GROMACS .gro file of C-alpha atoms in nm:
model
  385
    1MET     CA    1  11.463   2.550  -2.924
    2SER     CA    2  11.253   2.756  -3.161
    3ALA     CA    3  10.999   2.478  -3.229
    4PRO     CA    4  10.881   2.430  -2.870
    5GLN     CA    5  10.831   2.804  -2.823
    6SER     CA    6  10.616   2.819  -3.131
    7SER     CA    7  10.405   2.535  -2.999
    8ALA     CA    8  10.368   2.701  -2.658
    9ALA     CA    9  10.263   3.025  -2.820
   10ALA     CA   10   9.996   2.858  -3.024
   11HIS     CA   11   9.826   2.681  -2.727
   12PRO     CA   12   9.645   2.983  -2.580
   13ALA     CA   13   9.515   3.074  -2.920
   14ALA     CA   14   9.372   2.726  -2.959
   15GLY     CA   15   9.180   2.745  -2.618
   16LEU     CA   16   9.000   3.076  -2.686
   17PRO     CA   17   8.713   2.948  -2.909
   18ALA     CA   18   8.613   2.679  -2.649
   19SER     CA   19   8.554   2.936  -2.372
   20THR     CA   20   8.350   3.156  -2.601
   21GLY     CA   21   8.108   2.863  -2.700
   22SER     CA   22   8.033   2.771  -2.337
   23SER     CA   23   7.940   3.130  -2.259
   24ALA     CA   24   7.699   3.136  -2.553
   25ARG     CA   25   7.513   2.817  -2.449
   26LYS     CA   26   7.427   2.948  -2.098
   27PRO     CA   27   7.203   3.236  -2.216
   28ARG     CA   28   7.018   3.004  -2.453
   29ALA     CA   29   6.946   2.748  -2.174
   30ALA     CA   30   6.826   3.023  -1.942
   31SER     CA   31   6.600   3.156  -2.216
   32ARG     CA   32   6.444   2.814  -2.270
   33ARG     CA   33   6.379   2.770  -1.899
   34ARG     CA   34   6.219   3.110  -1.884
   35THR     CA   35   5.996   3.021  -2.177
   36VAL     CA   36   5.892   2.694  -2.017
   37LEU     CA   37   5.817   2.863  -1.685
   38LEU     CA   38   5.616   3.133  -1.857
   39ALA     CA   39   5.418   2.868  -2.050
   40LEU     CA   40   5.353   2.671  -1.733
   41GLY     CA   41   5.250   2.988  -1.555
   42ALA     CA   42   5.016   3.078  -1.839
   43LEU     CA   43   4.863   2.730  -1.833
   44ALA     CA   44   4.825   2.747  -1.456
   45LEU     CA   45   4.662   3.087  -1.487
   46LEU     CA   46   4.425   2.960  -1.755
   47ALA     CA   47   4.342   2.657  -1.543
   48ALA     CA   48   4.279   2.878  -1.240
   49VAL     CA   49   4.059   3.109  -1.446
   50ALA     CA   50   3.867   2.814  -1.591
   51PHE     CA   51   3.826   2.656  -1.249
   52GLY     CA   52   3.722   2.985  -1.095
   53THR     CA   53   3.474   3.052  -1.374
   54ARG     CA   54   3.323   2.706  -1.345
   55TRP     CA   55   3.306   2.737  -0.967
   56TRP     CA   56   3.138   3.077  -0.995
   57LEU     CA   57   2.889   2.961  -1.257
   58VAL     CA   58   2.831   2.603  -1.144
   59GLY     CA   59   3.041   2.475  -0.857
   60ARG     CA   60   2.914   2.712  -0.589
   61PHE     CA   61   2.559   2.589  -0.656
   62ILE     CA   62   2.645   2.218  -0.624
   63GLU     CA   63   2.574   2.068  -0.283
   64SER     CA   64   2.744   1.734  -0.221
   65THR     CA   65   2.736   1.465   0.046
   66ASP     CA   66   2.860   1.111   0.083
   67ASP     CA   67   2.612   1.039   0.364
   68ALA     CA   68   2.364   0.881   0.123
   69TYR     CA   69   2.233   0.527   0.080
   70LEU     CA   70   1.999   0.350  -0.157
   71GLN     CA   71   1.678   0.231   0.002
   72ALA     CA   72   1.361   0.036  -0.082
   73ASP     CA   73   1.035  -0.016   0.104
   74SER     CA   74   1.093  -0.380   0.190
   75VAL     CA   75   0.796  -0.589   0.304
   76THR     CA   76   0.826  -0.853   0.574
   77VAL     CA   77   0.619  -1.158   0.482
   78ALA     CA   78   0.434  -1.323   0.773
   79PRO     CA   79   0.132  -1.557   0.795
   80LYS     CA   80  -0.207  -1.452   0.927
   81VAL     CA   81  -0.286  -1.797   1.068
   82SER     CA   82  -0.083  -2.054   1.256
   83GLY     CA   83   0.024  -2.391   1.129
   84TYR     CA   84   0.312  -2.610   1.020
   85VAL     CA   85   0.490  -2.513   0.701
   86ALA     CA   86   0.405  -2.767   0.433
   87GLU     CA   87   0.575  -2.617   0.126
   88VAL     CA   88   0.814  -2.335   0.039
   89PHE     CA   89   0.777  -2.225  -0.324
   90VAL     CA   90   1.066  -1.977  -0.353
   91ARG     CA   91   1.440  -1.975  -0.305
   92ASP     CA   92   1.685  -1.710  -0.188
   93ASN     CA   93   1.718  -1.400  -0.411
   94GLN     CA   94   1.441  -1.516  -0.645
   95GLN     CA   95   1.239  -1.256  -0.832
   96VAL     CA   96   0.867  -1.275  -0.747
   97THR     CA   97   0.554  -1.097  -0.867
   98ALA     CA   98   0.265  -0.952  -0.670
   99GLY     CA   99   0.024  -1.227  -0.566
  100GLN     CA  100   0.271  -1.511  -0.622
  101ALA     CA  101   0.251  -1.798  -0.373
  102LEU     CA  102   0.552  -1.806  -0.141
  103VAL     CA  103   0.471  -2.051   0.140
  104ARG     CA  104   0.190  -2.299   0.211
  105LEU     CA  105   0.087  -2.404   0.560
  106ASP     CA  106  -0.085  -2.729   0.653
  107ASN     CA  107  -0.452  -2.649   0.583
  108ARG     CA  108  -0.636  -2.962   0.700
  109GLN     CA  109  -0.788  -2.811   1.012
  110TYR     CA  110  -0.891  -2.499   0.823
  111GLN     CA  111  -1.047  -2.711   0.547
  112ALA     CA  112  -1.248  -2.898   0.813
  113ALA     CA  113  -1.362  -2.572   0.970
  114PHE     CA  114  -1.468  -2.441   0.630
  115ASP     CA  115  -1.663  -2.759   0.554
  116GLU     CA  116  -1.838  -2.734   0.891
  117ALA     CA  117  -1.923  -2.369   0.827
  118GLN     CA  118  -2.068  -2.457   0.487
  119ALA     CA  119  -2.284  -2.729   0.646
  120THR     CA  120  -2.406  -2.480   0.904
  121VAL     CA  121  -2.498  -2.239   0.625
  122ALA     CA  122  -2.696  -2.512   0.450
  123SER     CA  123  -2.881  -2.589   0.774
  124ARG     CA  124  -2.959  -2.222   0.831
  125GLN     CA  125  -3.085  -2.191   0.474
  126ALA     CA  126  -3.321  -2.483   0.538
  127ASP     CA  127  -3.448  -2.308   0.852
  128VAL     CA  128  -3.516  -1.994   0.652
  129ALA     CA  129  -3.697  -2.192   0.383
  130ARG     CA  130  -3.910  -2.368   0.646
  131ALA     CA  131  -3.995  -2.038   0.815
  132GLU     CA  132  -4.090  -1.885   0.481
  133ALA     CA  133  -4.312  -2.188   0.403
  134ASP     CA  134  -4.479  -2.163   0.745
  135LEU     CA  135  -4.547  -1.797   0.688
  136ALA     CA  136  -4.692  -1.862   0.343
  137GLN     CA  137  -4.910  -2.141   0.487
  138GLN     CA  138  -5.030  -1.913   0.762
  139LYS     CA  139  -5.127  -1.650   0.509
  140ALA     CA  140  -5.332  -1.917   0.328
  141ARG     CA  141  -5.503  -2.005   0.657
  142ILE     CA  142  -5.583  -1.641   0.710
  143ALA     CA  143  -5.736  -1.624   0.365
  144GLN     CA  144  -5.940  -1.935   0.440
  145ALA     CA  145  -6.055  -1.795   0.775
  146GLY     CA  146  -6.145  -1.470   0.606
  147ALA     CA  147  -6.356  -1.658   0.351
  148GLU     CA  148  -6.533  -1.845   0.631
  149VAL     CA  149  -6.605  -1.514   0.803
  150GLU     CA  150  -6.757  -1.376   0.486
  151GLY     CA  151  -6.969  -1.690   0.448
  152ALA     CA  152  -7.083  -1.670   0.810
  153ARG     CA  153  -7.160  -1.302   0.769
  154ALA     CA  154  -7.373  -1.380   0.461
  155ASN     CA  155  -7.559  -1.649   0.653
  156ALA     CA  156  -7.618  -1.408   0.939
  157ARG     CA  157  -7.757  -1.146   0.704
  158TYR     CA  158  -7.984  -1.405   0.539
  159ALA     CA  159  -8.112  -1.530   0.872
  160ALA     CA  160  -8.186  -1.174   0.984
  161SER     CA  161  -8.368  -1.100   0.659
  162GLN     CA  162  -8.577  -1.414   0.702
  163VAL     CA  163  -8.682  -1.312   1.050
  164GLU     CA  164  -8.783  -0.969   0.926
  165ARG     CA  165  -8.976  -1.110   0.633
  166TYR     CA  166  -9.176  -1.365   0.838
  167ALA     CA  167  -9.250  -1.134   1.129
  168PRO     CA  168  -9.550  -0.961   0.954
  169LEU     CA  169  -9.683  -1.298   0.845
  170VAL     CA  170  -9.682  -1.425   1.202
  171LYS     CA  171  -9.871  -1.116   1.316
  172SER     CA  172 -10.134  -1.168   1.046
  173GLY     CA  173 -10.163  -1.538   1.128
  174ALA     CA  174 -10.030  -1.651   0.792
  175GLU     CA  175  -9.737  -1.821   0.967
  176THR     CA  176  -9.712  -1.999   1.295
  177GLU     CA  177  -9.505  -1.898   1.597
  178GLU     CA  178  -9.302  -2.213   1.552
  179ARG     CA  179  -9.178  -2.089   1.217
  180THR     CA  180  -9.073  -1.762   1.371
  181ALA     CA  181  -8.890  -1.948   1.649
  182GLU     CA  182  -8.704  -2.157   1.396
  183LEU     CA  183  -8.598  -1.847   1.204
  184ARG     CA  184  -8.483  -1.670   1.516
  185ASN     CA  185  -8.288  -1.979   1.618
  186ALA     CA  186  -8.123  -1.988   1.276
  187GLN     CA  187  -8.035  -1.619   1.311
  188THR     CA  188  -7.875  -1.682   1.649
  189ARG     CA  189  -7.674  -1.977   1.520
  190ALA     CA  190  -7.558  -1.767   1.219
  191GLY     CA  191  -7.445  -1.488   1.452
  192THR     CA  192  -7.260  -1.733   1.674
  193THR     CA  193  -7.091  -1.889   1.374
  194LEU     CA  194  -6.989  -1.545   1.250
  195ALA     CA  195  -6.839  -1.454   1.589
  196ALA     CA  196  -6.650  -1.785   1.603
  197ASN     CA  197  -6.514  -1.738   1.253
  198GLU     CA  198  -6.406  -1.380   1.329
  199ALA     CA  199  -6.227  -1.501   1.643
  200ALA     CA  200  -6.056  -1.775   1.444
  201LEU     CA  201  -5.949  -1.513   1.187
  202ARG     CA  202  -5.796  -1.296   1.461
  203VAL     CA  203  -5.608  -1.597   1.598
  204GLU     CA  204  -5.470  -1.681   1.254
  205GLN     CA  205  -5.368  -1.319   1.197
  206SER     CA  206  -5.187  -1.304   1.532
  207GLN     CA  207  -4.978  -1.603   1.427
  208VAL     CA  208  -4.827  -1.398   1.142
  209VAL     CA  209  -4.623  -1.184   1.382
  210THR     CA  210  -4.482  -1.495   1.549
  211LEU     CA  211  -4.393  -1.656   1.217
  212GLN     CA  212  -4.236  -1.334   1.086
  213ALA     CA  213  -4.019  -1.312   1.399
  214ARG     CA  214  -3.921  -1.676   1.351
  215LEU     CA  215  -3.829  -1.602   0.988
  216GLN     CA  216  -3.619  -1.302   1.090
  217GLN     CA  217  -3.444  -1.514   1.351
  218ALA     CA  218  -3.369  -1.781   1.092
  219GLN     CA  219  -3.237  -1.517   0.850
  220ALA     CA  220  -3.014  -1.370   1.122
  221GLN     CA  221  -2.875  -1.714   1.203
  222LEU     CA  222  -2.814  -1.765   0.832
  223GLU     CA  223  -2.615  -1.441   0.815
  224VAL     CA  224  -2.412  -1.550   1.117
  225GLY     CA  225  -2.340  -1.882   0.949
  226GLN     CA  226  -2.245  -1.711   0.624
  227ALA     CA  227  -2.009  -1.477   0.810
  228SER     CA  228  -1.850  -1.777   0.982
  229ALA     CA  229  -1.816  -1.947   0.644
  230ARG     CA  230  -1.647  -1.639   0.498
  231GLN     CA  231  -1.407  -1.624   0.791
  232ALA     CA  232  -1.332  -1.995   0.753
  233ARG     CA  233  -1.272  -1.937   0.382
  234LEU     CA  234  -1.034  -1.651   0.457
  235ASP     CA  235  -0.844  -1.865   0.707
  236LEU     CA  236  -0.822  -2.142   0.449
  237ASP     CA  237  -0.696  -1.902   0.182
  238ASP     CA  238  -0.448  -1.750   0.427
  239THR     CA  239  -0.272  -2.083   0.464
  240VAL     CA  240  -0.111  -1.991   0.130
  241VAL     CA  241   0.114  -1.689   0.199
  242ARG     CA  242   0.144  -1.468  -0.109
  243ALA     CA  243   0.365  -1.174  -0.204
  244THR     CA  244   0.192  -0.839  -0.163
  245ASN     CA  245   0.429  -0.667  -0.406
  246ALA     CA  246   0.685  -0.752  -0.671
  247GLY     CA  247   1.050  -0.777  -0.578
  248ARG     CA  248   1.326  -1.017  -0.481
  249VAL     CA  249   1.327  -1.265  -0.195
  250ALA     CA  250   1.573  -1.186   0.083
  251ASP     CA  251   1.644  -1.294   0.440
  252LYS     CA  252   1.453  -1.620   0.393
  253GLY     CA  253   1.431  -1.803   0.722
  254VAL     CA  254   1.133  -2.031   0.663
  255ARG     CA  255   1.179  -2.407   0.649
  256VAL     CA  256   0.942  -2.696   0.579
  257GLY     CA  257   0.813  -2.845   0.904
  258GLN     CA  258   0.856  -2.544   1.128
  259PHE     CA  259   0.555  -2.410   1.319
  260ALA     CA  260   0.461  -2.058   1.216
  261GLN     CA  261   0.258  -1.826   1.435
  262PRO     CA  262   0.063  -1.525   1.303
  263GLY     CA  263   0.308  -1.240   1.254
  264THR     CA  264   0.615  -1.466   1.248
  265ARG     CA  265   0.867  -1.336   0.992
  266LEU     CA  266   0.916  -1.590   0.716
  267LEU     CA  267   1.109  -1.387   0.457
  268THR     CA  268   1.139  -1.038   0.311
  269VAL     CA  269   1.043  -0.914  -0.035
  270VAL     CA  270   1.263  -0.625  -0.151
  271PRO     CA  271   1.114  -0.413  -0.435
  272VAL     CA  272   1.447  -0.351  -0.607
  273GLN     CA  273   1.262  -0.204  -0.906
  274ASP     CA  274   1.141   0.084  -0.686
  275LEU     CA  275   1.470   0.195  -0.532
  276TYR     CA  276   1.507   0.549  -0.404
  277LEU     CA  277   1.788   0.741  -0.241
  278THR     CA  278   1.799   0.908   0.099
  279ALA     CA  279   2.079   1.165   0.127
  280ASN     CA  280   2.150   1.330   0.462
  281PHE     CA  281   2.264   1.685   0.391
  282LYS     CA  282   2.389   1.931   0.649
  283GLU     CA  283   2.144   2.198   0.751
  284THR     CA  284   2.374   2.456   0.590
  285GLN     CA  285   2.330   2.287   0.251
  286VAL     CA  286   1.953   2.265   0.215
  287GLY     CA  287   1.867   2.635   0.201
  288ARG     CA  288   1.847   2.636  -0.179
  289MET     CA  289   1.722   2.278  -0.230
  290ARG     CA  290   1.381   2.234  -0.389
  291PRO     CA  291   1.187   1.931  -0.522
  292GLY     CA  292   1.259   1.873  -0.889
  293GLN     CA  293   1.623   1.984  -0.891
  294ARG     CA  294   1.863   1.767  -1.091
  295VAL     CA  295   2.095   1.528  -0.908
  296THR     CA  296   2.412   1.345  -1.017
  297LEU     CA  297   2.488   1.018  -0.838
  298HIS     CA  298   2.818   0.835  -0.800
  299VAL     CA  299   2.760   0.481  -0.676
  300ASP     CA  300   3.056   0.296  -0.529
  301ALA     CA  301   2.934  -0.025  -0.692
  302LEU     CA  302   2.953   0.139  -1.038
  303PRO     CA  303   3.286   0.322  -1.044
  304GLY     CA  304   3.329   0.568  -1.329
  305GLU     CA  305   2.959   0.572  -1.418
  306ASP     CA  306   2.739   0.871  -1.337
  307LEU     CA  307   2.372   0.816  -1.261
  308HIS     CA  308   2.104   1.080  -1.252
  309GLY     CA  309   1.793   1.162  -1.055
  310VAL     CA  310   1.580   1.444  -0.918
  311VAL     CA  311   1.503   1.570  -0.570
  312ASP     CA  312   1.169   1.421  -0.466
  313SER     CA  313   1.112   1.579  -0.126
  314LEU     CA  314   1.278   1.708   0.189
  315SER     CA  315   1.207   1.567   0.532
  316PRO     CA  316   0.984   1.783   0.757
  317GLY     CA  317   1.244   1.754   1.033
  318THR     CA  318   1.605   1.670   1.097
  319GLY     CA  319   1.710   1.315   1.165
  320SER     CA  320   1.750   1.379   1.538
  321GLN     CA  321   1.385   1.480   1.569
  322PHE     CA  322   1.273   1.130   1.480
  323ALA     CA  323   1.524   0.948   1.698
  324LEU     CA  324   1.400   0.715   1.971
  325LEU     CA  325   1.538   0.956   2.231
  326PRO     CA  326   1.542   1.309   2.079
  327ALA     CA  327   1.806   1.545   2.214
  328GLN     CA  328   1.694   1.785   2.487
  329ASN     CA  329   1.913   2.097   2.494
  330ALA     CA  330   1.717   2.305   2.743
  331THR     CA  331   1.945   2.229   3.039
  332GLY     CA  332   2.315   2.187   3.107
  333ASN     CA  333   2.602   2.278   2.880
  334PHE     CA  334   2.529   2.314   2.511
  335THR     CA  335   2.751   2.235   2.215
  336LYS     CA  336   2.612   2.320   1.875
  337ILE     CA  337   2.618   2.027   1.633
  338VAL     CA  338   2.537   2.067   1.267
  339GLN     CA  339   2.216   1.872   1.203
  340ARG     CA  340   2.140   1.650   0.904
  341VAL     CA  341   1.825   1.678   0.695
  342PRO     CA  342   1.713   1.363   0.506
  343VAL     CA  343   1.642   1.438   0.139
  344ARG     CA  344   1.458   1.180  -0.071
  345ILE     CA  345   1.581   1.150  -0.431
  346HIS     CA  346   1.414   0.969  -0.719
  347VAL     CA  347   1.671   0.764  -0.912
  348ASP     CA  348   1.658   0.742  -1.293
  349VAL     CA  349   1.870   0.448  -1.406
  350THR     CA  350   1.885   0.209  -1.696
  351PRO     CA  351   1.771  -0.154  -1.655
  352GLU     CA  352   2.133  -0.267  -1.678
  353ALA     CA  353   2.239  -0.043  -1.390
  354ARG     CA  354   1.927  -0.126  -1.189
  355ALA     CA  355   2.025  -0.493  -1.196
  356VAL     CA  356   2.337  -0.401  -0.996
  357LEU     CA  357   2.180  -0.156  -0.753
  358MET     CA  358   2.036  -0.274  -0.424
  359PRO     CA  359   1.932  -0.117  -0.093
  360GLY     CA  360   2.214  -0.018   0.137
  361LEU     CA  361   2.472   0.080  -0.125
  362SER     CA  362   2.673   0.396  -0.058
  363VAL     CA  363   2.628   0.688  -0.295
  364VAL     CA  364   2.792   1.028  -0.339
  365VAL     CA  365   2.526   1.287  -0.427
  366ASP     CA  366   2.565   1.618  -0.610
  367VAL     CA  367   2.254   1.840  -0.619
  368ASP     CA  368   2.241   2.127  -0.866
  369THR     CA  369   2.066   2.410  -0.678
  370ARG     CA  370   2.092   2.675  -0.951
  371ASP     CA  371   1.722   2.647  -1.025
  372MET     CA  372   1.550   2.763  -0.706
  373HIS     CA  373   1.196   2.678  -0.813
  374PRO     CA  374   1.205   2.389  -1.063
  375ALA     CA  375   0.880   2.230  -0.952
  376GLN     CA  376   0.688   2.557  -0.970
  377ALA     CA  377   0.840   2.638  -1.308
  378ARG     CA  378   0.736   2.302  -1.455
  379ALA     CA  379   0.385   2.346  -1.314
  380GLY     CA  380   0.362   2.686  -1.484
  381GLU     CA  381   0.484   2.543  -1.812
  382ALA     CA  382   0.222   2.268  -1.790
  383ARG     CA  383  -0.056   2.522  -1.730
  384HIS     CA  384   0.053   2.746  -2.020
  385GLY     CA  385   0.130   2.451  -2.252
   0.00000   0.00000   0.00000
C-alpha cells in the first residue's frame, strides 16, 4: 500500500510547473498586442498628419469636378449650290486636310452657264473695242475738220487782203470794177466756206460726247458680263465641296445620286487635333480660378494616366444664362440652386494620347488654385525678361 500513496503524493508536484508556464505566456501576448496597437496608432497618426498637412498645403486649393467633357469646334459640311451628288471622295472616320475635296456635284449645267458667261464677256469686249475705235475715228475727223477750218480761214484772210490791195487801184483807175467785184466775190465765198467748215467742226466735236457715252455704256456692260462670269466660275468651283479645316470625317450621310440643296448637311469634319475641355464648376468653386492655372485631367478612356492642361478662360455667365429659356426668379416661390460656370481648359497631351481622345469623352478635372494670378505673373516675367 505504500507504493500507491507515493505515486499520489507525487502527482500534485508534477502539475505545478504547467500552471506557472501558462500564466507567463499571457502577459507576453498582451504586451505584443499592445505594441502592435501602439504601432498601428502611430502609423494612423502619421498618416493623419501627412494627410492633414497635404490638405492644408495643397488639397484645400484643388477644385474638382466630374461635370467636364472634351469638345471640338466641329464644322458641318454643306454645298453652296444644288445638284446631284456625282462622287464622294472620303469615307467614314477618314483624316482630311484643309482644302481637300470631299464631294463633287454634277457640274454640267454650271459649266454651260460659265461658258455662256465667257461668251458674253467676249461680246462685251468687242463692243468696247468698237466704241473705242469709233471714238478714235471721230477724233481724227475732228482733226480733219479743224485743218479744213484753218485752210478756209487762210483763204478768207487772203481774199480780204486782195480786196484791200486792189481797192486803191480801182479808185485810181489802174484796175477795173470787174476785178474788184471778182475779189469781193472770192472774199464772200471764202467767208462762207470758213463758216461751213466751222459748223462742220462743231458737229464733229459734238459727236465725241455721244461716242464717249457709248464707250462708257459698253464698258459697264463688260463689267456686268465679267461679274456674271465670276459668279458662274464660283458656282462651277462650288460643285466640288472642300474641307474648310483639317480633321476627321464623322456623321457622313451623303450618297452618290442624292440631290443636295444649298445648306444640306453632307458630313461633319471634327478637328480632333484642336480638342479643348469645358468643365462646369459650381459657383462656389470659381472664386480663386484664374486663366493660366495648372489643371490635372483624368480621362475615363485612359484609366491610370494623368493628363495636364491650363485654364484658358471662364465663361462670362453661368450656363443657365445662355439657355433657350433662362430662369426667371422674380415671381413665385424661390429655391436657391447652385449654378454652374463653364470653364474652358486647354489640353496638353502627347500625340499617342491625342489619338485616343475625341469630343464627348468624360473627364474628371482638378484645378490647382494656389496661384491666384498666374497669367499676370507670366506677363510680368515676360516684360522684365
